[in-house]
JSON list of C-alpha atoms in Angstrom, two decimals:
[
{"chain": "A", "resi": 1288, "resn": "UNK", "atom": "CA", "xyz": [74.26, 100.96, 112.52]},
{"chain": "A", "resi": 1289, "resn": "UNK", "atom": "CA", "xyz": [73.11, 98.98, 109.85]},
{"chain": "A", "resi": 1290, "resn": "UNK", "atom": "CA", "xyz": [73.74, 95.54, 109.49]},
{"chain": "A", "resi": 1291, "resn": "UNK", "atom": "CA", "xyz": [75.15, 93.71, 106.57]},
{"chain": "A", "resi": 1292, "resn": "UNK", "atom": "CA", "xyz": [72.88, 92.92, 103.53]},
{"chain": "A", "resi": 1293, "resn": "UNK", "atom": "CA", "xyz": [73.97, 89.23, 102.04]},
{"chain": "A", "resi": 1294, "resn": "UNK", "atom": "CA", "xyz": [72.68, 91.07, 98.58]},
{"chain": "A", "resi": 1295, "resn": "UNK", "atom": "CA", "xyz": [74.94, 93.62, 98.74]},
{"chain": "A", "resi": 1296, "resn": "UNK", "atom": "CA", "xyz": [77.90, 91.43, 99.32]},
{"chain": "A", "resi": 1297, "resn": "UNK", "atom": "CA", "xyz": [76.79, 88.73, 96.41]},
{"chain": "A", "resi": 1298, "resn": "UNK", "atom": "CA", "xyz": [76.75, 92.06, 94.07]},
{"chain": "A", "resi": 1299, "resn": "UNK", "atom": "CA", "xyz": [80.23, 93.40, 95.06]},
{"chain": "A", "resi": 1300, "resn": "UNK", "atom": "CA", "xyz": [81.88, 89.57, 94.75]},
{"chain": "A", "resi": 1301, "resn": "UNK", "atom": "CA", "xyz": [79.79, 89.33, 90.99]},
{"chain": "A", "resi": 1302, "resn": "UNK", "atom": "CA", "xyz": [80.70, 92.80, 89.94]},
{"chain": "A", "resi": 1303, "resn": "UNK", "atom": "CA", "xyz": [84.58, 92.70, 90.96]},
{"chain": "A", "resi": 1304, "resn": "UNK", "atom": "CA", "xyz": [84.70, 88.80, 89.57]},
{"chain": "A", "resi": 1305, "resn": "UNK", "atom": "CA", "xyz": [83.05, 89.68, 85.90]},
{"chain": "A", "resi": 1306, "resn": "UNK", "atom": "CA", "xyz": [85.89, 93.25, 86.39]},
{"chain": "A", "resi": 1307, "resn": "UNK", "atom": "CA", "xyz": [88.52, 91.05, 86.81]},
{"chain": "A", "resi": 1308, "resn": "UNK", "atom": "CA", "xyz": [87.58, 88.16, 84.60]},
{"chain": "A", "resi": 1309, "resn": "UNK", "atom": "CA", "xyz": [87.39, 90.75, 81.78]},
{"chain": "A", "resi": 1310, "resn": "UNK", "atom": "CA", "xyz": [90.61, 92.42, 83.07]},
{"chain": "A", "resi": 1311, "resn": "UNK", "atom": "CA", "xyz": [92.52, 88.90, 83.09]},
{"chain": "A", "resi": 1312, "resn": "UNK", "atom": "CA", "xyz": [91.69, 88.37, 79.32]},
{"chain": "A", "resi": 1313, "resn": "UNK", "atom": "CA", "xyz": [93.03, 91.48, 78.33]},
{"chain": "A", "resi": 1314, "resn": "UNK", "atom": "CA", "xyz": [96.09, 91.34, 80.14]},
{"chain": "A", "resi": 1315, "resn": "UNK", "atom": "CA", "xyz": [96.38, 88.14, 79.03]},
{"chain": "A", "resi": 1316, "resn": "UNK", "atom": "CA", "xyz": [95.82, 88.94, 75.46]},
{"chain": "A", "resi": 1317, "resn": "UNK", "atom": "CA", "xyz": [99.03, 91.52, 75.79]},
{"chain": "A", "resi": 1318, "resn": "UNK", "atom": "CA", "xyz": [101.52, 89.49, 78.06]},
{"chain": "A", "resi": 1319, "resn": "UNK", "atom": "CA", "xyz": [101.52, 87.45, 80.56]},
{"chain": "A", "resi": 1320, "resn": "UNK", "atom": "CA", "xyz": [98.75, 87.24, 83.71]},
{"chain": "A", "resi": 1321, "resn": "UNK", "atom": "CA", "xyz": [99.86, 87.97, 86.46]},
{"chain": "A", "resi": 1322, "resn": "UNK", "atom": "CA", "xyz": [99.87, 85.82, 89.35]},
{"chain": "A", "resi": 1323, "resn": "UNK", "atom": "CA", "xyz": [97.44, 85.13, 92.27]},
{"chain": "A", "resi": 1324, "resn": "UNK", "atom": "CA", "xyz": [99.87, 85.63, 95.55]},
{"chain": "A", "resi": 1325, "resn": "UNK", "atom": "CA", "xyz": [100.37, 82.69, 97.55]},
{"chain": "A", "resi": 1326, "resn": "UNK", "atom": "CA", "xyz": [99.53, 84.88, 100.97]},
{"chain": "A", "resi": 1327, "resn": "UNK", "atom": "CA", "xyz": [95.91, 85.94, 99.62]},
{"chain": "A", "resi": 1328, "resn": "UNK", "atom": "CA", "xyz": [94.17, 82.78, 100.85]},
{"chain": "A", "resi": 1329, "resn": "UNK", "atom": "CA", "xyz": [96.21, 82.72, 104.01]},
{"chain": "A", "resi": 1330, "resn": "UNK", "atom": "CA", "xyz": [95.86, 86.46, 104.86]},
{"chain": "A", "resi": 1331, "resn": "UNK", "atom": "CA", "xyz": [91.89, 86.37, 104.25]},
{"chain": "A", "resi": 1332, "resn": "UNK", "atom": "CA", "xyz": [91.93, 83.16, 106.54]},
{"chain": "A", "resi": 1333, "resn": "UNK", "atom": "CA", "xyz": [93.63, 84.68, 109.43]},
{"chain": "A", "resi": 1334, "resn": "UNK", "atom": "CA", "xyz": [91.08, 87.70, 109.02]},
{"chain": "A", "resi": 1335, "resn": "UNK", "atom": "CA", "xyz": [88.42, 85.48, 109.14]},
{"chain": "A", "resi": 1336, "resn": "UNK", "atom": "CA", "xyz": [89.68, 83.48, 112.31]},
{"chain": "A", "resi": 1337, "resn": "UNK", "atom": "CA", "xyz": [90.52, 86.96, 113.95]},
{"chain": "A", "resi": 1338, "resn": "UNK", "atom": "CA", "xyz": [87.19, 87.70, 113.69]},
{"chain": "A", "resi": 1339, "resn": "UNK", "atom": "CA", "xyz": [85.76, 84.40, 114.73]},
{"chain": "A", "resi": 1340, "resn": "UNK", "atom": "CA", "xyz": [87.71, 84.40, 117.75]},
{"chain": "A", "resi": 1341, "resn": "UNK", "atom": "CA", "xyz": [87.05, 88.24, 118.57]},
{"chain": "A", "resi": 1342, "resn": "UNK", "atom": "CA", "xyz": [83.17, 87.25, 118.39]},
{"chain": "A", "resi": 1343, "resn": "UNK", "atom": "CA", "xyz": [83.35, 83.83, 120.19]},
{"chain": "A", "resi": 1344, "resn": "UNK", "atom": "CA", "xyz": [85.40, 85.76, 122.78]},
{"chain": "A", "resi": 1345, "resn": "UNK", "atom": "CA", "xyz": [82.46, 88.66, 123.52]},
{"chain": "A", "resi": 1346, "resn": "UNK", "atom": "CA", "xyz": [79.97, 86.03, 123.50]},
{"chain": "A", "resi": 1347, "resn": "UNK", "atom": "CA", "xyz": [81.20, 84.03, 125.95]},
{"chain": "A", "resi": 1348, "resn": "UNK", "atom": "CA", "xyz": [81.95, 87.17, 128.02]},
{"chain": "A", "resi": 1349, "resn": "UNK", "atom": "CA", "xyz": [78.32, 88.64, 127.55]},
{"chain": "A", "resi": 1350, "resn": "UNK", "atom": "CA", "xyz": [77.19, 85.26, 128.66]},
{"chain": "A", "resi": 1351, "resn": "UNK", "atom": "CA", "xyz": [79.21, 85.34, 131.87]},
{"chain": "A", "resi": 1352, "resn": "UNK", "atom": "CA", "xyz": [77.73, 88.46, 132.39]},
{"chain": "A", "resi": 1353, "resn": "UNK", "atom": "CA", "xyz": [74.14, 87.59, 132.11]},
{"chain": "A", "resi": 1354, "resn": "UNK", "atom": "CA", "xyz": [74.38, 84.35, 134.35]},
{"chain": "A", "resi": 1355, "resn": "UNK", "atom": "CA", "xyz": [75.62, 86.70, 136.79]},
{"chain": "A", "resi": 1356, "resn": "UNK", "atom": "CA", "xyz": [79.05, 84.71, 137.61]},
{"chain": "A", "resi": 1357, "resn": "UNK", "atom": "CA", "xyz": [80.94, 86.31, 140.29]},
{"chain": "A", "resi": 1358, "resn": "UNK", "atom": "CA", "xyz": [83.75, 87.93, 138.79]},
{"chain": "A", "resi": 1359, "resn": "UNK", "atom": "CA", "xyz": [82.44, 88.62, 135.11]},
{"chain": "A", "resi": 1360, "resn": "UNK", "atom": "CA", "xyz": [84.14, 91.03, 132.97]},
{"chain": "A", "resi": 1361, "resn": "UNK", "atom": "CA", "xyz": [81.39, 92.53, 130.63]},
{"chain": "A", "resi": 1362, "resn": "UNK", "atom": "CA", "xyz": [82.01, 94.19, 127.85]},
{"chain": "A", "resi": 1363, "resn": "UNK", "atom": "CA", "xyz": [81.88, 97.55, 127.13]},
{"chain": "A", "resi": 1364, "resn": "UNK", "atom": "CA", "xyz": [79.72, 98.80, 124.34]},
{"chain": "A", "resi": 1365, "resn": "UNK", "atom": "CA", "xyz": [82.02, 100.87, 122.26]},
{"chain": "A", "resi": 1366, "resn": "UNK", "atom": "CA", "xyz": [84.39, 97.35, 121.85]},
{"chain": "A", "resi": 1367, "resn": "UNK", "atom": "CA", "xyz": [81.63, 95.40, 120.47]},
{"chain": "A", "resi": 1368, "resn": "UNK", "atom": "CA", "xyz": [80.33, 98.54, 118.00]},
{"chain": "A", "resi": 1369, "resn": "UNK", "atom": "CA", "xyz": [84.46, 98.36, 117.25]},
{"chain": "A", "resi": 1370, "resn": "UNK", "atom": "CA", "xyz": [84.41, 94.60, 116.37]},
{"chain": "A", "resi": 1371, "resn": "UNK", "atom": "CA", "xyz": [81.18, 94.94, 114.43]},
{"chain": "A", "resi": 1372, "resn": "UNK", "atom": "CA", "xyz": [82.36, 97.86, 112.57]},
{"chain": "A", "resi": 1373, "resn": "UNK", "atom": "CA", "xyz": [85.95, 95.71, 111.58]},
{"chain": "A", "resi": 1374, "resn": "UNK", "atom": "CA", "xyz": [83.41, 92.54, 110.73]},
{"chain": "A", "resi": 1375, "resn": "UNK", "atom": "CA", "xyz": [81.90, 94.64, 108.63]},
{"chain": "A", "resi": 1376, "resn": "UNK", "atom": "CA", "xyz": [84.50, 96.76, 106.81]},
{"chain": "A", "resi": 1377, "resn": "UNK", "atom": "CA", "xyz": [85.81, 92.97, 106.38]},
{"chain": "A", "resi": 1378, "resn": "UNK", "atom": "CA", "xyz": [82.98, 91.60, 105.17]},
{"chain": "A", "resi": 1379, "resn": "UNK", "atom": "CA", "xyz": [83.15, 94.18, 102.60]},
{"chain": "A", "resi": 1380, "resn": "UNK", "atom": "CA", "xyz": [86.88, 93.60, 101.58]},
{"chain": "A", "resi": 1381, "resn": "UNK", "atom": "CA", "xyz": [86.49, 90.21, 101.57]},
{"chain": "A", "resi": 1382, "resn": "UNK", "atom": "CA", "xyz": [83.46, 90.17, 99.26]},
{"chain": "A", "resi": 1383, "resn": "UNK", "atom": "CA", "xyz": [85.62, 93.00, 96.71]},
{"chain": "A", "resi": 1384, "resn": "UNK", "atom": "CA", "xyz": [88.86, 90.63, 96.78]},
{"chain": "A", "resi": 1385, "resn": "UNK", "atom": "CA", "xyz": [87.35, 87.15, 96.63]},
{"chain": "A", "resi": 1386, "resn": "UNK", "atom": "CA", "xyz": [85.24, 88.44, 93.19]},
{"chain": "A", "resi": 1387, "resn": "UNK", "atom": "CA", "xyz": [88.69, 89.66, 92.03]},
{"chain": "A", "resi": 1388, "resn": "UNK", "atom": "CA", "xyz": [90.50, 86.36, 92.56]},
{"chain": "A", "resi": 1389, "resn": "UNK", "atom": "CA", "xyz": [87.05, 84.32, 91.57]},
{"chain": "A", "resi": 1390, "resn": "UNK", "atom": "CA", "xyz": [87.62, 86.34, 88.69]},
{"chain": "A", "resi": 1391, "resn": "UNK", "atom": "CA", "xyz": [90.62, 85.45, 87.79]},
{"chain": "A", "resi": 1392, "resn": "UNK", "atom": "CA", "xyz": [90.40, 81.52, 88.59]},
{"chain": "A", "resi": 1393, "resn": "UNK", "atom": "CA", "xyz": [87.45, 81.68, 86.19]},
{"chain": "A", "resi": 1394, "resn": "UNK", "atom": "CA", "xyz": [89.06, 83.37, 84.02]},
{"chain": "A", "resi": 1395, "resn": "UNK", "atom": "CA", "xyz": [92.27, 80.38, 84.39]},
{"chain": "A", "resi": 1396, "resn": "UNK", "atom": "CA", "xyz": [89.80, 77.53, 84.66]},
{"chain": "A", "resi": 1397, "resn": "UNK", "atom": "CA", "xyz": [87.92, 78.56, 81.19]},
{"chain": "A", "resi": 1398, "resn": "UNK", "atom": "CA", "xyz": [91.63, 79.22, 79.08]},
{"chain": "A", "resi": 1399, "resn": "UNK", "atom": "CA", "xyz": [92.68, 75.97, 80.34]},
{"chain": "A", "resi": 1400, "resn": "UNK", "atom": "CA", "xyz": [94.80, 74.60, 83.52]},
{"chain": "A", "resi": 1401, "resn": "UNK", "atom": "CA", "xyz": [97.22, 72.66, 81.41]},
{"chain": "A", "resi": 1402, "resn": "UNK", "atom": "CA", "xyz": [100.69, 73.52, 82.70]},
{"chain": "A", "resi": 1403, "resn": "UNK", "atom": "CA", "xyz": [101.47, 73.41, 86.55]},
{"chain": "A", "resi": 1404, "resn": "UNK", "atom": "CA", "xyz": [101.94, 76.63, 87.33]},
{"chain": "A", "resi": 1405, "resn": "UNK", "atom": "CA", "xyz": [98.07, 77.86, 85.32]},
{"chain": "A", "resi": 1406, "resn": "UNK", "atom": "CA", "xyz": [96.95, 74.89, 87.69]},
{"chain": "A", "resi": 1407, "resn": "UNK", "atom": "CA", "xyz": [98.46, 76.19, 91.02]},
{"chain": "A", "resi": 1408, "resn": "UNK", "atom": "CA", "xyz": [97.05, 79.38, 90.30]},
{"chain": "A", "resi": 1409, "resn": "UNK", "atom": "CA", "xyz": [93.48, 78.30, 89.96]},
{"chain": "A", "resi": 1410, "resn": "UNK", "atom": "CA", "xyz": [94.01, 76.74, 93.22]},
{"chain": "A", "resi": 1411, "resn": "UNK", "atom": "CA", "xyz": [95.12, 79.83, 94.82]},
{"chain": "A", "resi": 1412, "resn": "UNK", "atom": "CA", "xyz": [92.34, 81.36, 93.22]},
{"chain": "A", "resi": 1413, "resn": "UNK", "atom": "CA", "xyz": [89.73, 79.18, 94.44]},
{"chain": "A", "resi": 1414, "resn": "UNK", "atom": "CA", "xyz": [91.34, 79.16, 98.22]},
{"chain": "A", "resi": 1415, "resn": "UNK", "atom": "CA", "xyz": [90.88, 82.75, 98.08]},
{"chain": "A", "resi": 1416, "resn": "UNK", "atom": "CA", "xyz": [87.14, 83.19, 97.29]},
{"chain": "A", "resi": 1417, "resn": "UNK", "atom": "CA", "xyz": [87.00, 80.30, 100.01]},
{"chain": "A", "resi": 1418, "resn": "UNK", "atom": "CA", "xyz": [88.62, 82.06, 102.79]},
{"chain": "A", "resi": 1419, "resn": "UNK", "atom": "CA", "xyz": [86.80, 85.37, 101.41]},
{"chain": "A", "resi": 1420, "resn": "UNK", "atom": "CA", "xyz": [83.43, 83.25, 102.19]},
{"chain": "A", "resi": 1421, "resn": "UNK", "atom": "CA", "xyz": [84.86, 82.16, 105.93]},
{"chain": "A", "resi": 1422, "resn": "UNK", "atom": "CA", "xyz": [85.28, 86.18, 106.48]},
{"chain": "A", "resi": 1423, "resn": "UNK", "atom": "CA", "xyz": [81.95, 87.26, 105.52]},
{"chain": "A", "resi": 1424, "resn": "UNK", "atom": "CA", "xyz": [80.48, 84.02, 108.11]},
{"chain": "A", "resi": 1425, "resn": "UNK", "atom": "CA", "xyz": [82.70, 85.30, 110.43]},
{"chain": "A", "resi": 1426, "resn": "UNK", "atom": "CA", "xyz": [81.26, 88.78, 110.43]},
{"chain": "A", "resi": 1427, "resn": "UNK", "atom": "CA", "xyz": [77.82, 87.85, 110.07]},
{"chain": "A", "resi": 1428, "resn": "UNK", "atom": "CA", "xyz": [78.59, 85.69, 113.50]},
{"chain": "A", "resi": 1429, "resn": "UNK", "atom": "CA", "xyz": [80.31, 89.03, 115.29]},
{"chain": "A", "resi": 1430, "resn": "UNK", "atom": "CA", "xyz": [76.95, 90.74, 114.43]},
{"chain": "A", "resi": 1431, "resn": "UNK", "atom": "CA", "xyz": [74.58, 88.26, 115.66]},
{"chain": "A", "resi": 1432, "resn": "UNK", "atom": "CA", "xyz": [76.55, 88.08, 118.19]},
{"chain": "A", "resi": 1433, "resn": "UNK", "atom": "CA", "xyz": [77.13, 91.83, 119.35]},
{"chain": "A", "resi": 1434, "resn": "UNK", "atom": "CA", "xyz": [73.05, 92.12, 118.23]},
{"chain": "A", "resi": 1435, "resn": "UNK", "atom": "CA", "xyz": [70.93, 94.33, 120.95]},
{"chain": "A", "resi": 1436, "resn": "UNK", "atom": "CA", "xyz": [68.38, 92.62, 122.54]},
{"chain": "A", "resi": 1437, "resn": "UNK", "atom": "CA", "xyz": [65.02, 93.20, 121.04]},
{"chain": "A", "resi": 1438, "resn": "UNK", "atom": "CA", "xyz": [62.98, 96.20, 122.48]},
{"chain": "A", "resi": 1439, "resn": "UNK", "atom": "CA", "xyz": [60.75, 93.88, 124.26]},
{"chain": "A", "resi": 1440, "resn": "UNK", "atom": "CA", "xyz": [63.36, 92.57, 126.57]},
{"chain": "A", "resi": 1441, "resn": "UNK", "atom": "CA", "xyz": [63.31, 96.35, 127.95]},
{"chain": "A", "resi": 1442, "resn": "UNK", "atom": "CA", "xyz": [60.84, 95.89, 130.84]},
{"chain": "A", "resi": 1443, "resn": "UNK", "atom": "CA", "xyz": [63.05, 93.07, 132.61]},
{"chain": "A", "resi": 1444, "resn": "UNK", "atom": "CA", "xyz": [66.01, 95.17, 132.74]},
{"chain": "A", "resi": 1445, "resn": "UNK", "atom": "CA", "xyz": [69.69, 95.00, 131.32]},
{"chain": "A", "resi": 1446, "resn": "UNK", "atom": "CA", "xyz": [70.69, 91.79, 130.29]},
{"chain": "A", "resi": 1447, "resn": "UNK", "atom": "CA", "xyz": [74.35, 92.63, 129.61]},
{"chain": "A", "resi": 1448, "resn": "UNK", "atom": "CA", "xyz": [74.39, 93.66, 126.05]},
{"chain": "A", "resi": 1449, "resn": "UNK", "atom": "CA", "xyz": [76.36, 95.24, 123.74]},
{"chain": "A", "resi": 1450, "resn": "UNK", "atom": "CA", "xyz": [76.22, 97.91, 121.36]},
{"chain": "A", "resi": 1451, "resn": "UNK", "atom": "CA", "xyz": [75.83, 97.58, 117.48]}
]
């Protein structure tokens, strides 16, 4: 599996943000904009704290199981390839819907923030791309976390890994 590329992410956020940039003058040109939802910044921050808590979760349980504590529950390899696989796919979202929104609060900040509601939507906006950033940390954590131990660790046996 390969692992996430921070260049590949940075080119998805610019790419979608210069989209919808373009895409929010044009609209706004013929009507009105719409809106930046109130649940986008909280959605993408209970993604990213999902994640954060799946990965501190496995480590702490791969860590029980290499100390060797009596009663450790390891973890079994086709979770952690699951939870690296959702970090990712995440990542990947996150990246797409933060340019969007970035987008768009450029987009707001650049035509002016004059009345409250222009203002509350470049907040919104900027919460978004925010909580979009805490979701791709979050999945780079769950894939240092769920990381294989290098092969030079293979001559002193298992040491309770998982699988990414």
């Amino acid at each position: 599996m390969k692992q996430l590329r921070i260049g590949v992410l940075l080119g998805l956020f610019i790419a979608a943000g210069v989209l919808s940039w373009a895409g929010a003058r044009l609209w706004n040109a013929f009507g009105t904009l719409p809106g930046v939802p109130v649940a986008a910044p909280i959605v993408l921050a209970v993604i990213a704290v999902v994640l954060f808590a799946t990965a501190i979760s496995i480590r702490a349980r791969l860590r029980a199981q290499r100390e060797r504590r009596p009663g450790a529950k390891g973890v079994d390899p086709l979770l952690a390839a699951r939870a690296v696989v959702f970090g990712q796919a995440s990542a990947l979202v996150a990246a797409l819907v933060s340019g969007a929104y970035g987008g768009v609060g450029v987009f707001l900040l650049l035509d002016g923030v004059e009345s409250d509601a222009r203002r509350e939507q470049a907040i919104y906006a900027g919460a978004s791309v925010l909580a979009g950033a805490c979701v791709v940390a979050a999945a780079f954590f769950m894939e240092r976390v769920c990381k294989l131990p290098e092969d030079e660790d293979e001559g002193s046996g298992p040491t309770g890994s998982a699988a990414a």
